[in-house]
Amino acid sequence: MKARVTVTLKSGVLDPQGKAIEGALRSLGISGVASVRQGKVFDIEIDGGDAAAAEAALKDAADKLLANTVIENYRVEVLP
Amino acid sequence: MKSAVLVFPGINRERDMARALKLISGQEPAMVWHADTALPAGTDLVVVPGGFSYGDYLRCGAIAGRAPIMDAVRKFAADGGLVLGVCNGFQILCESGLLPGVLVRNAALKFICRDVYLKVEHSNSPFTRGYNAGQIIRVPVAHGEGNYIADEETIRRLEGEGRVLYRYASPEGVVDPKWNFNGATNAICGITNDRGNVFGMMPHPENHVEAIMGRTDGRGLFSGLVEHLKQAA
């Protein structure tokens, strides 16, 4: 089974990397970019076929390691 | 003072730290590997040194914060043992849950390697008793992620409970944005946990302890710890 955990900064947390990318996009002349927030994506292969168990395990993984919940939110998707 | 210096892959300041500890306490510290599950018996002080544990992968200190030895450190801290984290060590203590908040990218996006000035907020802590309240010390920093942030409630508690021990300041002790080089909330340089026995800071006091280094301002932090342990014994 394939799964994806997406980690993003909470709103209000300063994202200097996103700001730098935003500036670079502007200097490339790419129009219409209002703002950029940088995050992380983890593509994870899960053994077995129990989607509910996989989702629970990945939430545990995100809470314990993949995300720092002081500054980050995460989303777990178990892909069909 | 029997100290233990933790060693993680990618740490590079452990020998500076060991040298400073030996110089000031007179006792050679134990170097403790990250995969170990116990601290040496009779440890008085655990030091998490600076460097780039695990290449700063995922987040600074994130993987080291979950290393096997950290369970022993959490237990040691829960029993009231003294824990000092410097630079990456501060990041590791935040990631391990021993200290609140997190250190994010410097506001100006640059890695900053130079001497800075710190104002000692008060001297009622094992980590500041070697100094006077309001004293200004000059110590080096070398970090890209030293910008301390936490939620409003945590900042309010840290400030209200006197848990901010050092703040970035001017050479005269003025705290203002110009001297807050990494953009930390309230120019916070170092904080303790609620019990006051776990402390983390971004600068490197261990690099200003001998005349040959140009300054000895960092000695007070270590001599204060030695003094604290002597009185507690």
Coordinates of C-alpha atoms in Angstrom, one line a residue:
Chain A
M1 CA 0.0 0.0 0.0
K2 CA 1.2 3.5 -0.7
A3 CA 0.6 6.4 1.6
R4 CA 1.5 10.1 1.7
V5 CA 2.1 12.3 4.7
T6 CA 2.1 16.0 3.9
V7 CA 3.6 18.4 6.5
T8 CA 3.0 22.1 6.3
L9 CA 3.8 25.1 8.5
K10 CA 0.9 26.3 10.7
S11 CA -0.5 29.7 9.6
G12 CA 1.3 32.5 11.4
V13 CA 4.6 30.7 11.6
L14 CA 7.2 32.6 9.7
D15 CA 8.4 30.7 6.6
P16 CA 11.6 32.5 5.4
Q17 CA 12.3 29.7 2.8
G18 CA 8.8 30.2 1.4
K19 CA 9.4 33.9 1.3
A20 CA 12.7 33.5 -0.5
I21 CA 11.0 31.2 -3.1
E22 CA 8.2 33.7 -3.5
G23 CA 10.8 36.4 -4.2
A24 CA 12.6 34.2 -6.7
L25 CA 9.3 33.4 -8.5
R26 CA 8.6 37.1 -8.8
S27 CA 12.1 37.8 -10.2
L28 CA 11.5 35.1 -12.8
G29 CA 8.5 37.1 -13.9
I30 CA 6.0 34.5 -13.0
S31 CA 2.8 36.5 -12.5
G32 CA 0.0 36.0 -10.1
V33 CA 1.9 34.4 -7.2
A34 CA 0.4 35.9 -4.1
S35 CA 2.4 33.9 -1.6
V36 CA 4.4 30.7 -1.1
R37 CA 4.6 28.4 1.9
Q38 CA 7.1 25.5 1.8
G39 CA 6.2 22.1 3.2
K40 CA 7.4 18.5 3.0
V41 CA 5.9 15.4 1.5
F42 CA 6.7 11.8 2.6
D43 CA 5.8 9.0 0.3
I44 CA 5.7 5.8 2.3
E45 CA 5.2 2.2 1.4
I46 CA 3.2 0.2 3.9
D47 CA 3.2 -3.6 4.4
G48 CA -0.1 -5.3 4.5
G49 CA -3.5 -4.2 3.3
D50 CA -5.3 -2.7 6.3
A51 CA -5.9 0.9 5.4
A52 CA -7.2 1.9 8.9
A53 CA -4.2 0.4 10.7
A54 CA -1.9 2.1 8.2
E55 CA -3.5 5.5 8.8
A56 CA -3.3 5.0 12.6
A57 CA 0.4 4.1 12.3
L58 CA 1.2 7.1 10.1
K59 CA -0.6 9.5 12.4
D60 CA 1.6 8.1 15.2
A61 CA 4.7 8.5 12.9
A62 CA 3.7 12.1 12.2
D63 CA 3.1 13.0 15.8
K64 CA 6.4 11.3 17.0
L65 CA 8.7 12.3 14.2
L66 CA 7.6 13.5 10.8
A67 CA 6.0 16.8 12.1
N68 CA 6.9 19.1 14.9
T69 CA 3.4 20.0 16.0
V70 CA 4.5 23.2 17.7
I71 CA 4.9 24.7 14.2
E72 CA 3.6 22.2 11.7
N73 CA 0.3 20.5 10.7
Y74 CA 0.2 17.2 8.9
R75 CA -2.2 15.3 6.7
V76 CA -2.1 11.5 6.2
E77 CA -3.5 9.9 3.0
V78 CA -3.5 6.2 2.4
L79 CA -3.6 5.8 -1.4
P80 CA -5.9 3.3 -3.0
Chain B
M1 CA 31.3 17.5 38.7
K2 CA 30.8 14.2 36.8
S3 CA 29.5 15.2 33.3
A4 CA 28.4 13.1 30.3
V5 CA 28.7 14.6 26.8
L6 CA 26.3 13.0 24.3
V7 CA 27.8 12.1 20.9
F8 CA 25.5 11.8 17.9
P9 CA 26.6 11.2 14.3
G10 CA 27.3 14.7 12.8
I11 CA 28.0 16.4 16.1
N12 CA 31.2 18.4 15.9
R13 CA 31.5 20.5 19.0
E14 CA 31.7 17.6 21.6
R15 CA 35.5 17.9 22.0
D16 CA 35.4 21.7 22.6
M17 CA 32.7 21.0 25.2
A18 CA 34.7 18.2 26.8
R19 CA 37.8 20.4 27.0
A20 CA 35.9 23.2 28.7
L21 CA 34.3 20.8 31.2
K22 CA 37.6 19.3 32.1
L23 CA 39.3 22.7 32.4
I24 CA 36.7 24.1 34.7
S25 CA 35.5 21.1 36.7
G26 CA 38.8 19.3 36.8
Q27 CA 37.1 16.1 35.8
E28 CA 37.2 14.4 32.4
P29 CA 33.7 14.0 31.1
A30 CA 32.3 10.7 29.8
M31 CA 31.5 10.6 26.1
V32 CA 28.2 8.8 25.7
W33 CA 27.2 7.4 22.3
H34 CA 23.7 8.1 21.0
A35 CA 22.8 4.4 20.7
D36 CA 23.6 3.7 24.3
T37 CA 20.6 3.3 26.6
A38 CA 22.1 4.4 29.9
L39 CA 24.1 7.2 31.3
P40 CA 27.2 6.5 33.4
A41 CA 26.3 5.9 37.1
G42 CA 26.7 9.1 39.2
T43 CA 26.3 11.5 36.3
D44 CA 25.7 15.1 37.6
L45 CA 25.4 16.9 34.3
V46 CA 24.4 15.8 30.8
V47 CA 25.6 18.0 28.0
V48 CA 24.1 17.9 24.5
P49 CA 26.8 19.6 22.4
G50 CA 26.6 21.5 19.1
G51 CA 27.1 20.4 15.5
F52 CA 24.9 19.0 12.8
S53 CA 23.4 15.8 14.2
Y54 CA 22.2 13.6 11.3
G55 CA 23.1 16.4 8.9
D56 CA 20.1 18.4 10.2
Y57 CA 17.9 16.0 8.2
L58 CA 14.1 16.4 8.6
R59 CA 14.5 19.3 11.1
C60 CA 17.5 20.4 13.2
G61 CA 17.7 18.0 16.1
A62 CA 14.6 16.0 15.1
I63 CA 16.3 12.6 14.7
A64 CA 18.8 13.0 17.5
G65 CA 15.9 14.0 19.8
R66 CA 14.5 10.5 19.4
A67 CA 17.8 8.6 19.7
P68 CA 17.9 5.7 22.2
I69 CA 20.0 7.7 24.8
M70 CA 17.4 10.4 25.0
D71 CA 15.1 8.1 27.0
A72 CA 17.8 7.9 29.6
V73 CA 18.2 11.7 29.5
R74 CA 14.5 12.2 29.9
K75 CA 14.5 10.0 33.0
F76 CA 17.6 11.7 34.3
A77 CA 15.9 15.1 33.9
A78 CA 12.7 13.8 35.5
D79 CA 14.8 12.8 38.5
G80 CA 16.1 16.4 38.7
G81 CA 19.4 15.9 37.0
L82 CA 21.0 18.9 35.2
V83 CA 20.9 19.0 31.4
L84 CA 22.7 21.6 29.3
G85 CA 22.1 21.9 25.5
V86 CA 24.2 24.2 23.4
C87 CA 23.4 25.1 19.8
N88 CA 22.3 21.9 18.1
G89 CA 22.0 20.6 21.6
F90 CA 19.3 23.2 22.3
Q91 CA 17.5 22.2 19.1
I92 CA 17.7 18.5 20.2
L93 CA 16.3 19.3 23.7
C94 CA 13.4 21.2 22.0
E95 CA 12.8 18.3 19.6
S96 CA 13.0 15.7 22.4
G97 CA 10.2 17.5 24.4
L98 CA 12.6 18.4 27.2
L99 CA 12.2 22.1 26.4
P100 CA 9.2 23.8 24.9
G101 CA 9.2 25.6 21.6
V102 CA 11.4 25.2 18.6
L103 CA 14.3 26.9 16.8
V104 CA 13.6 27.9 13.2
R105 CA 15.6 29.5 10.4
N106 CA 17.3 32.8 11.3
A107 CA 15.0 35.6 10.2
A108 CA 17.6 36.9 7.8
L109 CA 18.0 33.4 6.3
K110 CA 21.8 33.5 6.8
F111 CA 24.1 31.2 8.8
I112 CA 25.6 33.5 11.4
C113 CA 29.1 32.8 12.8
R114 CA 30.4 35.6 15.0
D115 CA 30.6 36.8 18.6
V116 CA 27.4 38.2 20.1
Y117 CA 26.5 39.8 23.4
L118 CA 24.2 38.2 26.0
K119 CA 22.4 39.8 28.9
V120 CA 22.2 37.6 32.0
E121 CA 18.5 38.0 33.1
H122 CA 19.0 36.8 36.7
S123 CA 21.4 34.6 38.6
N124 CA 19.0 32.4 40.4
S125 CA 19.6 29.4 38.3
P126 CA 22.4 26.7 38.2
F127 CA 23.0 27.9 34.7
T128 CA 23.5 31.6 35.5
R129 CA 24.8 31.6 39.1
G130 CA 28.3 32.1 37.9
Y131 CA 27.3 35.6 36.7
N132 CA 25.6 38.6 38.1
A133 CA 22.0 39.6 37.1
G134 CA 22.3 42.1 34.2
Q135 CA 25.9 41.1 33.4
I136 CA 26.8 41.3 29.7
I137 CA 28.9 38.4 28.3
R138 CA 30.4 38.0 24.9
V139 CA 30.3 34.5 23.3
P140 CA 30.4 33.1 19.8
V141 CA 27.4 31.8 17.8
A142 CA 27.4 29.6 14.7
H143 CA 24.0 28.6 13.5
G144 CA 21.5 28.9 10.7
E145 CA 18.4 27.9 12.8
G146 CA 18.5 29.8 16.1
N147 CA 15.3 31.8 15.9
Y148 CA 13.4 30.7 19.0
I149 CA 9.6 30.5 18.7
A150 CA 6.8 29.1 20.7
D151 CA 3.1 29.6 21.1
E152 CA 1.9 32.8 22.9
E153 CA 1.0 30.9 26.1
T154 CA 4.4 29.2 26.3
I155 CA 6.2 32.6 25.8
R156 CA 4.0 34.2 28.5
R157 CA 4.9 31.4 30.9
L158 CA 8.6 31.5 30.1
E159 CA 8.7 35.2 30.7
G160 CA 6.4 35.1 33.8
E161 CA 8.3 32.3 35.5
G162 CA 11.8 33.8 34.9
R163 CA 12.8 30.9 32.6
V164 CA 14.5 33.1 30.0
L165 CA 18.0 33.1 31.4
Y166 CA 19.9 34.9 28.6
R167 CA 18.8 37.4 26.0
Y168 CA 20.6 38.8 22.9
A169 CA 21.7 42.4 23.6
S170 CA 24.0 45.2 22.7
P171 CA 27.5 45.4 24.4
E172 CA 25.8 47.8 26.8
G173 CA 23.0 45.4 27.6
V174 CA 20.2 47.1 25.5
V175 CA 17.8 44.5 24.2
D176 CA 16.5 45.8 20.8
P177 CA 15.8 44.3 17.3
K178 CA 19.2 45.5 16.0
W179 CA 21.0 43.2 18.4
N180 CA 18.6 40.3 18.0
F181 CA 20.5 39.0 15.1
N182 CA 18.5 35.8 14.5
G183 CA 15.0 37.2 15.1
A184 CA 14.2 35.1 18.2
T185 CA 11.0 35.9 20.0
N186 CA 11.7 38.5 22.7
A187 CA 15.5 38.1 21.8
I188 CA 15.4 34.8 23.7
C189 CA 18.8 33.2 23.7
G190 CA 18.3 30.5 26.3
I191 CA 15.5 29.0 28.4
T192 CA 14.9 26.4 31.1
N193 CA 12.2 23.8 31.6
D194 CA 9.5 24.4 34.3
R195 CA 11.7 22.8 37.0
G196 CA 14.7 24.8 36.0
N197 CA 17.1 21.8 35.7
V198 CA 17.1 21.6 31.9
F199 CA 18.6 24.5 29.9
G200 CA 19.3 25.2 26.3
M201 CA 21.0 28.1 24.5
M202 CA 22.2 28.8 21.0
P203 CA 25.7 30.4 21.7
H204 CA 28.9 28.5 22.5
P205 CA 30.1 29.5 26.0
E206 CA 32.6 26.5 25.8
N207 CA 34.4 28.5 23.1
H208 CA 35.3 31.4 25.4
V209 CA 36.9 29.7 28.4
E210 CA 40.7 30.2 27.9
A211 CA 42.8 33.3 27.4
I212 CA 44.1 31.9 24.1
M213 CA 40.5 32.0 22.8
G214 CA 40.6 35.8 23.3
R215 CA 37.9 35.8 26.0
T216 CA 36.9 33.9 29.1
D217 CA 33.3 35.1 29.4
G218 CA 31.9 31.6 29.0
R219 CA 33.6 30.2 32.1
G220 CA 30.9 31.5 34.4
L221 CA 28.2 29.2 33.1
F222 CA 30.4 26.1 33.9
S223 CA 31.8 27.4 37.1
G224 CA 28.3 28.2 38.3
L225 CA 27.3 24.6 37.6
V226 CA 30.3 23.3 39.5
E227 CA 29.4 25.6 42.4
H228 CA 25.7 24.5 42.3
L229 CA 26.6 20.8 42.5
K230 CA 29.1 21.4 45.3
Q231 CA 26.5 23.1 47.4
A232 CA 23.9 20.5 46.6
A233 CA 26.2 17.7 47.7

